[in-house]
Short mmCIF file of C-alpha atoms and ligand atoms in Angstrom, two decimals:
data_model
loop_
_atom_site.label_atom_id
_atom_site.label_comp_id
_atom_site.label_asym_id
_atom_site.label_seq_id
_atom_site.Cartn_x
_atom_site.Cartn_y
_atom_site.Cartn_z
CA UNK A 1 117.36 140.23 155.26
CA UNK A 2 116.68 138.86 151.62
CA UNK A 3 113.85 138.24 149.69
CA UNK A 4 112.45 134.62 148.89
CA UNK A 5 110.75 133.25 146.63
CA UNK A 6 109.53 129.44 147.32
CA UNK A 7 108.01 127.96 144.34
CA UNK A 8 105.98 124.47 145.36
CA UNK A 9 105.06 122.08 142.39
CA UNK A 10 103.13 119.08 143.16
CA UNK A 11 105.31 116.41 145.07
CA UNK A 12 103.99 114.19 148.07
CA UNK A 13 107.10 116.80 149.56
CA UNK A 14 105.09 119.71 148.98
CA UNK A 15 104.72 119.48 153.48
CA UNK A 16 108.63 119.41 153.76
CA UNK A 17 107.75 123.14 152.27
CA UNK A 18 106.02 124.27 154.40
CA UNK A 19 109.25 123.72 156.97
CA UNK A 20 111.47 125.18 154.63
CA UNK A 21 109.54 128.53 154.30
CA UNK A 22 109.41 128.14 157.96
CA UNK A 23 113.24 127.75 158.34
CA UNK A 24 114.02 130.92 156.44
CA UNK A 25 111.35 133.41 158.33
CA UNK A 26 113.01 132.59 161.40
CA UNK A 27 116.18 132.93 160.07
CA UNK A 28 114.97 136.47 159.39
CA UNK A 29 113.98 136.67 155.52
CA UNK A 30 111.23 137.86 153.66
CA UNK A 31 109.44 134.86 152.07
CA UNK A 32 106.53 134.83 148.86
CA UNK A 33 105.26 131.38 147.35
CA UNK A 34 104.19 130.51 144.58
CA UNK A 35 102.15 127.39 143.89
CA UNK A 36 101.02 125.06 141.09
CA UNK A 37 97.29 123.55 140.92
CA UNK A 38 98.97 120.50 141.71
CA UNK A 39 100.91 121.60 144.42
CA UNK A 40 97.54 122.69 145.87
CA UNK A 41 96.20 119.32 146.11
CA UNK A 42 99.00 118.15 148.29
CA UNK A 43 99.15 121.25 150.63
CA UNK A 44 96.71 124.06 150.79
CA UNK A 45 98.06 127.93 149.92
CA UNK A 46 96.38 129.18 153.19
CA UNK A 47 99.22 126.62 155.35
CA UNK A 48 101.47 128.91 153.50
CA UNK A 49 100.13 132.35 153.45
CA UNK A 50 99.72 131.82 157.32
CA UNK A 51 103.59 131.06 157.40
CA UNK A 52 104.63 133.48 155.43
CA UNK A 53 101.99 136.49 155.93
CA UNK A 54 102.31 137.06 151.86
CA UNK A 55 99.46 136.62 149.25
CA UNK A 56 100.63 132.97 147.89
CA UNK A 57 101.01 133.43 143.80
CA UNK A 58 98.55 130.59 142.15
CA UNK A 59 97.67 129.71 138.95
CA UNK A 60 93.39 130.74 138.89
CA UNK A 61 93.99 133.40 141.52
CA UNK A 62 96.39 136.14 140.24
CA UNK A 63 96.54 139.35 141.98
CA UNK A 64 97.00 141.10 139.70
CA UNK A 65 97.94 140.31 135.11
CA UNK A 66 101.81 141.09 135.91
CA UNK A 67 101.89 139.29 138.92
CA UNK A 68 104.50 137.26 137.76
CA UNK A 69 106.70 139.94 137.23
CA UNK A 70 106.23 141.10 140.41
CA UNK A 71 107.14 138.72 141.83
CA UNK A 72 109.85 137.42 139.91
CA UNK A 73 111.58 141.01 140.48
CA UNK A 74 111.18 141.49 144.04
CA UNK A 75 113.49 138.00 144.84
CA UNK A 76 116.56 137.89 145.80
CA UNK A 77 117.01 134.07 144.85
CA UNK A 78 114.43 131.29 143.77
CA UNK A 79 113.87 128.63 145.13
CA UNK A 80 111.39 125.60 143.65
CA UNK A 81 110.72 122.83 146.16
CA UNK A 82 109.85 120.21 145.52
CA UNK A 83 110.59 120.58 141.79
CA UNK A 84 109.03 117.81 139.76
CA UNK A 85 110.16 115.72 136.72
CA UNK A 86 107.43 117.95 134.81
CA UNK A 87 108.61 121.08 135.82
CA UNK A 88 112.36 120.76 135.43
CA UNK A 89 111.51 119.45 131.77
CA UNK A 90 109.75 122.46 131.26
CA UNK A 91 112.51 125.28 132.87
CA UNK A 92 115.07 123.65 130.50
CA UNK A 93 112.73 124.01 127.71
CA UNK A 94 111.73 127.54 128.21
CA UNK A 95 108.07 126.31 129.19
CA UNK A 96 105.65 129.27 130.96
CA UNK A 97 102.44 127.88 130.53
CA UNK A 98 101.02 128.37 134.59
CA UNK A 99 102.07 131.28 136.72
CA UNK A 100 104.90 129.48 138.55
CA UNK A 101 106.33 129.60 134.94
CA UNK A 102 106.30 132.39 133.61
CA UNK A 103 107.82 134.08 137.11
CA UNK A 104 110.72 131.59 136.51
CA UNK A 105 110.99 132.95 132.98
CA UNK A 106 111.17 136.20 134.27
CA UNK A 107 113.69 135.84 136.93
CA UNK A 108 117.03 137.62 136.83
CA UNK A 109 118.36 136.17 140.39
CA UNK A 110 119.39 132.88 141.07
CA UNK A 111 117.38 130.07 140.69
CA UNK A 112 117.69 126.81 142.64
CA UNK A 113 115.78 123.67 142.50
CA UNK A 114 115.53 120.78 144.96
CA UNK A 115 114.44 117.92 142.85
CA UNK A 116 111.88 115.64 143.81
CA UNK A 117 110.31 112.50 141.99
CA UNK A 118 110.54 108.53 141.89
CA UNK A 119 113.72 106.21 141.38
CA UNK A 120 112.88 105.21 137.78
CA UNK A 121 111.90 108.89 136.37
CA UNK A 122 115.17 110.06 138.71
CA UNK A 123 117.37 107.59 136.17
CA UNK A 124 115.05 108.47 132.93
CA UNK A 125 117.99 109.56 130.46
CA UNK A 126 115.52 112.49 129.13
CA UNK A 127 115.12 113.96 133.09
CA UNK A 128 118.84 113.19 133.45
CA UNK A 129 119.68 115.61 130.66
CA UNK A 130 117.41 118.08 131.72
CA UNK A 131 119.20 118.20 134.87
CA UNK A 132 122.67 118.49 133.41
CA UNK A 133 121.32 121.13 130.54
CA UNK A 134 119.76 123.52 133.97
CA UNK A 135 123.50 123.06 135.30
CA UNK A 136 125.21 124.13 132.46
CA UNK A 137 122.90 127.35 132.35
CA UNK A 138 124.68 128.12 135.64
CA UNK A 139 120.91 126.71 137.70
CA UNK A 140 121.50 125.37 140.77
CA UNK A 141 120.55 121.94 141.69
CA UNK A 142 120.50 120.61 144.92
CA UNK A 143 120.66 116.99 145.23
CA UNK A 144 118.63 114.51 146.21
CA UNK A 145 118.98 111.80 149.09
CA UNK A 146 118.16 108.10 148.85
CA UNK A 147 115.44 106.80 151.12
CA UNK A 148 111.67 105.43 150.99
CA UNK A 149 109.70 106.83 148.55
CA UNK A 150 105.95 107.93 148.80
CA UNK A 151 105.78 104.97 145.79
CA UNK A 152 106.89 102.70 149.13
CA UNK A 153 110.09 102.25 146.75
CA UNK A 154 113.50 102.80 147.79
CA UNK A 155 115.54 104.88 146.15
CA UNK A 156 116.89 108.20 144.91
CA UNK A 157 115.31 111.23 143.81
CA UNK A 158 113.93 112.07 147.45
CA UNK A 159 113.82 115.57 148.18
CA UNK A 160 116.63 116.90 150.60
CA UNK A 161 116.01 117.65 153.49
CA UNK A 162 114.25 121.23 154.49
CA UNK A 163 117.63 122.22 156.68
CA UNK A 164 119.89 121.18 154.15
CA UNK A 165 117.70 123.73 151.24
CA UNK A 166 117.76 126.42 153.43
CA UNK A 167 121.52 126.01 153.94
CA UNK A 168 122.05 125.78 150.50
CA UNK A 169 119.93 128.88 149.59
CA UNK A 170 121.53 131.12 152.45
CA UNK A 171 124.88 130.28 151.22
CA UNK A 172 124.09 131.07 147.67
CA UNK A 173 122.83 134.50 148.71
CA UNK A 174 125.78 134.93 151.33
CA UNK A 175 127.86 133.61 148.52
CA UNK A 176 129.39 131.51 150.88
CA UNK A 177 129.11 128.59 149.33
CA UNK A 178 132.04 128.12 146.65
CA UNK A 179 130.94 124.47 145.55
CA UNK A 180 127.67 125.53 144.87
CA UNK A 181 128.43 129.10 143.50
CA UNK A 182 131.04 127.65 140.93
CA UNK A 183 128.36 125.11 139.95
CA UNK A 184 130.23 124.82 136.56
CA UNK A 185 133.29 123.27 138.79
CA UNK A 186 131.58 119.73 138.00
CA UNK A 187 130.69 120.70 134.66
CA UNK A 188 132.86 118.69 132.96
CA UNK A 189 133.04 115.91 135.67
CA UNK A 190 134.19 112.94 133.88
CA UNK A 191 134.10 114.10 130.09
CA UNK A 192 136.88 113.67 127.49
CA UNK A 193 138.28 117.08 126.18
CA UNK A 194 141.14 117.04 123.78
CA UNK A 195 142.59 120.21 123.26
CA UNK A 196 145.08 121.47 121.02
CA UNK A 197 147.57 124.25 121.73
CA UNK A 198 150.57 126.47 120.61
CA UNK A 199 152.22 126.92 117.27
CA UNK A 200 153.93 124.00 115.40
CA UNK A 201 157.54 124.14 113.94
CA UNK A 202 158.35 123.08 110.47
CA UNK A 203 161.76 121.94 109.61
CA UNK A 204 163.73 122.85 107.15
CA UNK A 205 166.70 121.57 107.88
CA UNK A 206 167.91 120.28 111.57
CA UNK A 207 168.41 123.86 112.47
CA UNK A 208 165.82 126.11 110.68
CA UNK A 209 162.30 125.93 110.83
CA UNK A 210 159.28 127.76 110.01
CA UNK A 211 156.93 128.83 112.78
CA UNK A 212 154.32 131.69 114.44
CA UNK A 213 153.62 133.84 117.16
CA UNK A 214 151.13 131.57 118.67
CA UNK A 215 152.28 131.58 122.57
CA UNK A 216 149.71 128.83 123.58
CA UNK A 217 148.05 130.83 126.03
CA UNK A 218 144.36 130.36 124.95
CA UNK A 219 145.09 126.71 124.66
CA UNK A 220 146.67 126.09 127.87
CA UNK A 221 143.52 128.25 129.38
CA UNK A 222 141.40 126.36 128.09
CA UNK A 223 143.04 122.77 129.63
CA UNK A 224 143.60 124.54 133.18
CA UNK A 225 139.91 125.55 133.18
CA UNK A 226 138.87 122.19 131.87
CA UNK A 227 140.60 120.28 134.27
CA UNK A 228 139.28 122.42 136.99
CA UNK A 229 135.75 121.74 135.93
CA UNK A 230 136.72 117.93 136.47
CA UNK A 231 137.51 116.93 133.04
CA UNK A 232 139.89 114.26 131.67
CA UNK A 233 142.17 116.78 129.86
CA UNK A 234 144.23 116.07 126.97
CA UNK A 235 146.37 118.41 125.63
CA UNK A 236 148.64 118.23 122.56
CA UNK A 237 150.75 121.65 122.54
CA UNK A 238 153.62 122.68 120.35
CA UNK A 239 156.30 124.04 122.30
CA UNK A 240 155.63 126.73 124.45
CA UNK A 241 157.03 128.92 127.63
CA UNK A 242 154.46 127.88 129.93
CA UNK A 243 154.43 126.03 133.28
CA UNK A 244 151.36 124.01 133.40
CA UNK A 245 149.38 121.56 136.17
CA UNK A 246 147.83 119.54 133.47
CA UNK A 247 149.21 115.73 133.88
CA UNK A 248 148.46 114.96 130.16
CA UNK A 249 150.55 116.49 127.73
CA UNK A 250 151.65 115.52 124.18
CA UNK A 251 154.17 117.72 122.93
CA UNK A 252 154.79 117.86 119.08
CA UNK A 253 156.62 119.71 117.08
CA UNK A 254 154.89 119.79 113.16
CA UNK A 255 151.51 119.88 112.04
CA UNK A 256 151.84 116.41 111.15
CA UNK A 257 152.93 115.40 114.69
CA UNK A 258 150.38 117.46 115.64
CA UNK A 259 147.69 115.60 113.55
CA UNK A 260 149.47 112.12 114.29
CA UNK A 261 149.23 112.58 118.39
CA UNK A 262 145.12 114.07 117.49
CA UNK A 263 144.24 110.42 115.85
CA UNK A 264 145.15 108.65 119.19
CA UNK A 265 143.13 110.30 121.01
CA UNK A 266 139.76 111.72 119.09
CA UNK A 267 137.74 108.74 119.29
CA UNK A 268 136.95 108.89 122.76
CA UNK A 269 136.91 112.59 122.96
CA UNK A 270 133.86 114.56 123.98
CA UNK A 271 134.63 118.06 123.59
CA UNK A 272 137.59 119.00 120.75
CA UNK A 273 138.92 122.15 120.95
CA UNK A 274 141.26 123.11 118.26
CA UNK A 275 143.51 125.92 119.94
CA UNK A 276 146.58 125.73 118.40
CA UNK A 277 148.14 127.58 115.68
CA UNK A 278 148.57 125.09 113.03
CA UNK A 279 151.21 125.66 109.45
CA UNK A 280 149.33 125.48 106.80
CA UNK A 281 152.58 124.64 104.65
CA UNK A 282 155.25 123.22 105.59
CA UNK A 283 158.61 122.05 103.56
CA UNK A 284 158.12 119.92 100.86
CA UNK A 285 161.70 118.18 101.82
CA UNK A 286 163.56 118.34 105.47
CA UNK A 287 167.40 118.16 105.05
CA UNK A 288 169.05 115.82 107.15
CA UNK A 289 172.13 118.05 107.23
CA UNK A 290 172.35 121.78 107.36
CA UNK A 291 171.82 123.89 104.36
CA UNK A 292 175.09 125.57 103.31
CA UNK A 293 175.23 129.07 101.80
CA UNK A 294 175.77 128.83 98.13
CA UNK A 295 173.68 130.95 95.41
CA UNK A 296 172.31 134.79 95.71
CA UNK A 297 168.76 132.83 95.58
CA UNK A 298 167.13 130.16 97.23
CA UNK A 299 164.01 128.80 96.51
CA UNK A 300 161.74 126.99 99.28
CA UNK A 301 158.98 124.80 98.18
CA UNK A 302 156.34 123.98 100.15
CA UNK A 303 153.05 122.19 100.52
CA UNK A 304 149.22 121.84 102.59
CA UNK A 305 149.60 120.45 105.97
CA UNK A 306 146.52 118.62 106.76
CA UNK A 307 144.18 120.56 108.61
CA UNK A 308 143.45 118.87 111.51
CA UNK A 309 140.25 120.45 112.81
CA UNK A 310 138.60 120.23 108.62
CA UNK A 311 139.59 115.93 109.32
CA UNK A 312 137.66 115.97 112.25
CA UNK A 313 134.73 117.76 111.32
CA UNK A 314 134.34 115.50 108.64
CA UNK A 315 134.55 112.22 111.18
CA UNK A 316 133.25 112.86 114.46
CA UNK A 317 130.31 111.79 115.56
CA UNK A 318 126.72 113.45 116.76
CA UNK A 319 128.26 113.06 120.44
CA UNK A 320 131.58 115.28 120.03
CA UNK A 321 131.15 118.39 120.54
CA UNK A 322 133.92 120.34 117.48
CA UNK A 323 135.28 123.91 118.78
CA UNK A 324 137.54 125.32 116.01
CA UNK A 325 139.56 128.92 116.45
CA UNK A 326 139.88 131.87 113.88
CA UNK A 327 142.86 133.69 114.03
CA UNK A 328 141.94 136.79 111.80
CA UNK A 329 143.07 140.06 110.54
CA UNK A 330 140.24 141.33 108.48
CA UNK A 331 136.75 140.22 107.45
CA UNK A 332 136.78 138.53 110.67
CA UNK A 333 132.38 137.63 110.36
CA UNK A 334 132.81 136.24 107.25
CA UNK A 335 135.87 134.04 107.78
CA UNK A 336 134.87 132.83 110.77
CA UNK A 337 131.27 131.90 109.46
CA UNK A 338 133.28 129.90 106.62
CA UNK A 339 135.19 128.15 108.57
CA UNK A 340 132.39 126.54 110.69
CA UNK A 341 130.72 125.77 107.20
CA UNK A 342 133.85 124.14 105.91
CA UNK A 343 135.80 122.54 109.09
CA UNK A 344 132.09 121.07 110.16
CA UNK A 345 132.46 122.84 113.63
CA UNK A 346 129.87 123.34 115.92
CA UNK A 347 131.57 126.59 117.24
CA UNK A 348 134.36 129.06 115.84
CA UNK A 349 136.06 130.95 118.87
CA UNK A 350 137.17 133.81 116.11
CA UNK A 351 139.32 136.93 117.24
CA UNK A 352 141.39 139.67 115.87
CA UNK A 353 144.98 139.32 116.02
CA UNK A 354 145.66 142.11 114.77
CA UNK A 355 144.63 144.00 118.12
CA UNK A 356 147.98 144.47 120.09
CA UNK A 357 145.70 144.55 123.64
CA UNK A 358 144.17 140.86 122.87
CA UNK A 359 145.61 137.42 121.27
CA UNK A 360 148.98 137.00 120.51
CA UNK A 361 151.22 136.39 123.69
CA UNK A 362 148.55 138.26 125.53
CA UNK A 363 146.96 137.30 128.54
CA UNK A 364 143.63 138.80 127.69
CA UNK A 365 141.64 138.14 124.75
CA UNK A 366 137.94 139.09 122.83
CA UNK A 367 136.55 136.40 120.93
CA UNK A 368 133.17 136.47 119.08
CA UNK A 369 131.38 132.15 119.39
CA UNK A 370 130.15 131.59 115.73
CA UNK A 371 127.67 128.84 116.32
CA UNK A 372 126.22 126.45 114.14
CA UNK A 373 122.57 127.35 114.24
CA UNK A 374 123.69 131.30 113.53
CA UNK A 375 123.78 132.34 116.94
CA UNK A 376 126.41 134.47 117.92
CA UNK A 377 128.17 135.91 121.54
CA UNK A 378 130.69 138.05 122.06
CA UNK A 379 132.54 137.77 125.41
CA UNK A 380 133.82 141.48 125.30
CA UNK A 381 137.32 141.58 126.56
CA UNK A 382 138.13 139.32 129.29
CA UNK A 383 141.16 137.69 130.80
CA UNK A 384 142.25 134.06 128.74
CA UNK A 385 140.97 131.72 131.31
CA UNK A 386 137.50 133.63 131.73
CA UNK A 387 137.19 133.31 127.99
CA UNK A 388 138.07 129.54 128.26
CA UNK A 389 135.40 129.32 131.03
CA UNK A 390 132.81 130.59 128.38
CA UNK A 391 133.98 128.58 125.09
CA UNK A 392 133.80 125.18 127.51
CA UNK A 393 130.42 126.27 129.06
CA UNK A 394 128.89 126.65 125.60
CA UNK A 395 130.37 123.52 124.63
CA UNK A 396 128.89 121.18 127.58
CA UNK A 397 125.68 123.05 126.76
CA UNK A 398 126.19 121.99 123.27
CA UNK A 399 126.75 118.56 124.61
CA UNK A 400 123.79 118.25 126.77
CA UNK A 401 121.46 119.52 124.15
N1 CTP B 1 143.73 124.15 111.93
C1 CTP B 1 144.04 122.81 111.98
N2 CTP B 1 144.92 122.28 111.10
C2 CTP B 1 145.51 123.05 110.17
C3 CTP B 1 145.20 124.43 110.10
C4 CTP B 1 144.31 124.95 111.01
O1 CTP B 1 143.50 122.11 112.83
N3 CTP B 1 146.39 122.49 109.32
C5 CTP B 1 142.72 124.67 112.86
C6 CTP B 1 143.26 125.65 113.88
O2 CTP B 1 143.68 124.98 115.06
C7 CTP B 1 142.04 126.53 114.14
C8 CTP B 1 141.31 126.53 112.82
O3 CTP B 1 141.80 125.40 112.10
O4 CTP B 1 141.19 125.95 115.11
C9 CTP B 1 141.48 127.74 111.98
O5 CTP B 1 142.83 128.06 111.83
P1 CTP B 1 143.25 129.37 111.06
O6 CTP B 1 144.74 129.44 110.98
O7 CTP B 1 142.52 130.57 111.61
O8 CTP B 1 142.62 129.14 109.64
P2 CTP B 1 143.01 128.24 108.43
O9 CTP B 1 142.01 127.18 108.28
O10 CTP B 1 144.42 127.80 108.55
O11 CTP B 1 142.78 129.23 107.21
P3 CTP B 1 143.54 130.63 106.91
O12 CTP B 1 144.93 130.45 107.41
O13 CTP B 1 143.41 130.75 105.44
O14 CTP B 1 142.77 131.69 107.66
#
């Protein structure tokens, strides 16, 4: 038996509620609602309180000042339905101006909401966005059917059906529900990432070159995880000893290669993640032929690569979304912070190499997000692909914002 709480903002399908609350008392929970003033002038709290033998929370009629921590701390899982146009605006934005509100603000279980509203504010590019930013914060959404509207339209945005929320809930709390649960699965559905990965190999001659320890692991994370999450992955690696599912994969072997394959394909990316461990110098002259052996000294000059992910700060757009890495040994704040002044990024994925547990070749890493508005998250240690889960979560919220 779990606790419920039913949040009801003011939709025509504020009576479909009622059902709902009705659906999960007999399936044996504990159910409280809360209620806006307009949600009141659709259904009255008493239909509810006689459903759900609980004290229905309302916005002139508090039980007590903390009621809305009360509340929000005895759920197991939220639920808001309907949830209006107004009211998903103002959960994305943080919003706890009426009691509903501030409960939500205070939540720490999961929160879903069953969206309710017309065709043309359904479509409205501003709701639309507030629906994907909720996502990316890991808020469930359930999704609406297409039918006749109370407007006498026909459309989407009508509220699903009572049965199909209470499914939905109950397999949230059972966990049952892996589609739902790994809501970031669609995260990515249909975006652009262009990821780059592993070390690059300058040439010397045909049978020397100058490389790093840069395994590609991170990288190739970070396109497995993307693809996952339904993203049109493309990755441009250096060589590496990996086995990968991705489809899409450009290997190079130099930085400019490297930068060469990363101009066919930037335009039209969404998210840029700049994984891989790029020279800085390379040869100033590759020998066609082997060098022979001749004096006691031997001189090798060599100059800047291009750095790929400083280019591309400087000439993407407000829609691209510019991750850049930090591979560092020492002053690892500082550098990092740099960096995301100089390369332009909007985040800098920075760890310490010189930790033998984390990084190089291993499979687990601990990287600190450098944002661009001076925020700042450390994932503590965690394997590569849970850190890649992370640094593309960010960026999609990044991308919705
Ligand atoms: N990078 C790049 N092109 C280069 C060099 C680096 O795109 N020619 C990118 C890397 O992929 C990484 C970021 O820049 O995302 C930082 O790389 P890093 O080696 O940590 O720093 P550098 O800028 O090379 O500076 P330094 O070596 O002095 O720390």
């Amino acid at each position: 038996m779990s606790n419920i709480l039913v949040g009801v903002t003011g939709g025509i399908a504020c009576y479909k509620t009622a059902y709902l609350v009705r659906e999960f008392i007999r399936a044996g929970h504990n159910v409280k609602v809360m209620m806006t003033k307009k949600a009141e002038q659709f259904v009255g709290h008493t239909t509810f309180e006689a459903l759900s033998l609980y004290k229905v929370l309302r916005e002139d009629n508090t039980p007590t000042p903390i009621s809305h921590i009360d509340y929000a701390s005895w759920a197991d899982i939220c639920i808001i339905a309907p949830a209006t146009a107004n009211i998903i605006g103002k959960i994305n934005a943080g919003i706890a101006d009426n009691e509903l509100l501030s409960t939500v603000l205070a939540l720490t279980c999961p929160l879903v909401l069953a969206p309710a509203m017309n065709t043309n504010m359904f479509h409205n590019i501003t709701v639309k966005e507030n629906i994907k930013s909720l996502k990316a914060k890991g808020i469930h959404i359930i999704d609406t059917e297409s039918g006749l509207l109370a407007c006498q339209t026909t459309g989407e945005g009508k509220m699903a059906e009572p049965d199909v929320i209470a499914k939905k809930v109950l397999n949230i709390l059972n966990k049952e529900d892996i589609e739902t649960l790994h809501i970031e699965n669609d995260l990515l559905k249909d975006l652009n990432i262009l990821i780059t990965a592993g070390p690059t190999k300058e040439y010397i001659d045909p049978v020397r070159y100058i490389t790093n320890k840069s395994s590609g692991k991170m990288g190739y994370a970070l396109a497995e995880e993307a693809y996952k999450m339904g993203a049109n992955v493309t990755l441009i690696s250096g060589e590496v000893n990996i086995n990968s599912s991705i489809p899409n994969i450009n290997f190079v072997a130099s930085a400019e290669d490297m930068y060469n394959a990363f101009l066919n394909h930037f335009n039209k990316a969404d998210i840029i993640i700049m994984a891989a461990a790029v020279a800085d110098y390379t040869p100033d002259f590759q020998h066609n032929s082997k060098i022979k052996k001749k004096d006691a000294e031997m001189e090798l000059k060599l100059v800047k690569t291009k750095d790929i992910l400083e280019y591309a700060g400087h000439n993407k757009t407000n829609n691209q979304i510019l991750v850049g890495f930090a591979a560092e040994t020492d002053n690892m704040e500082e550098y990092a912070k740099s960096k995301l002044v100089k390369k332009n990024a909007d985040i800098i994925a920075a760890n310490d190499v010189s930790r033998k547990d984390i990084g190089f070749d291993s499979d687990n890493n601990e990287i600190t997000l450098f944002f661009k508005n001076g925020d700042k998250r450390n994932t503590g240690k965690q394997s590569k692909s849970d850190i890649a889960k992370i640094i593309l979560t960010e960026s999609a919220i990044l991308l919705s914002l």
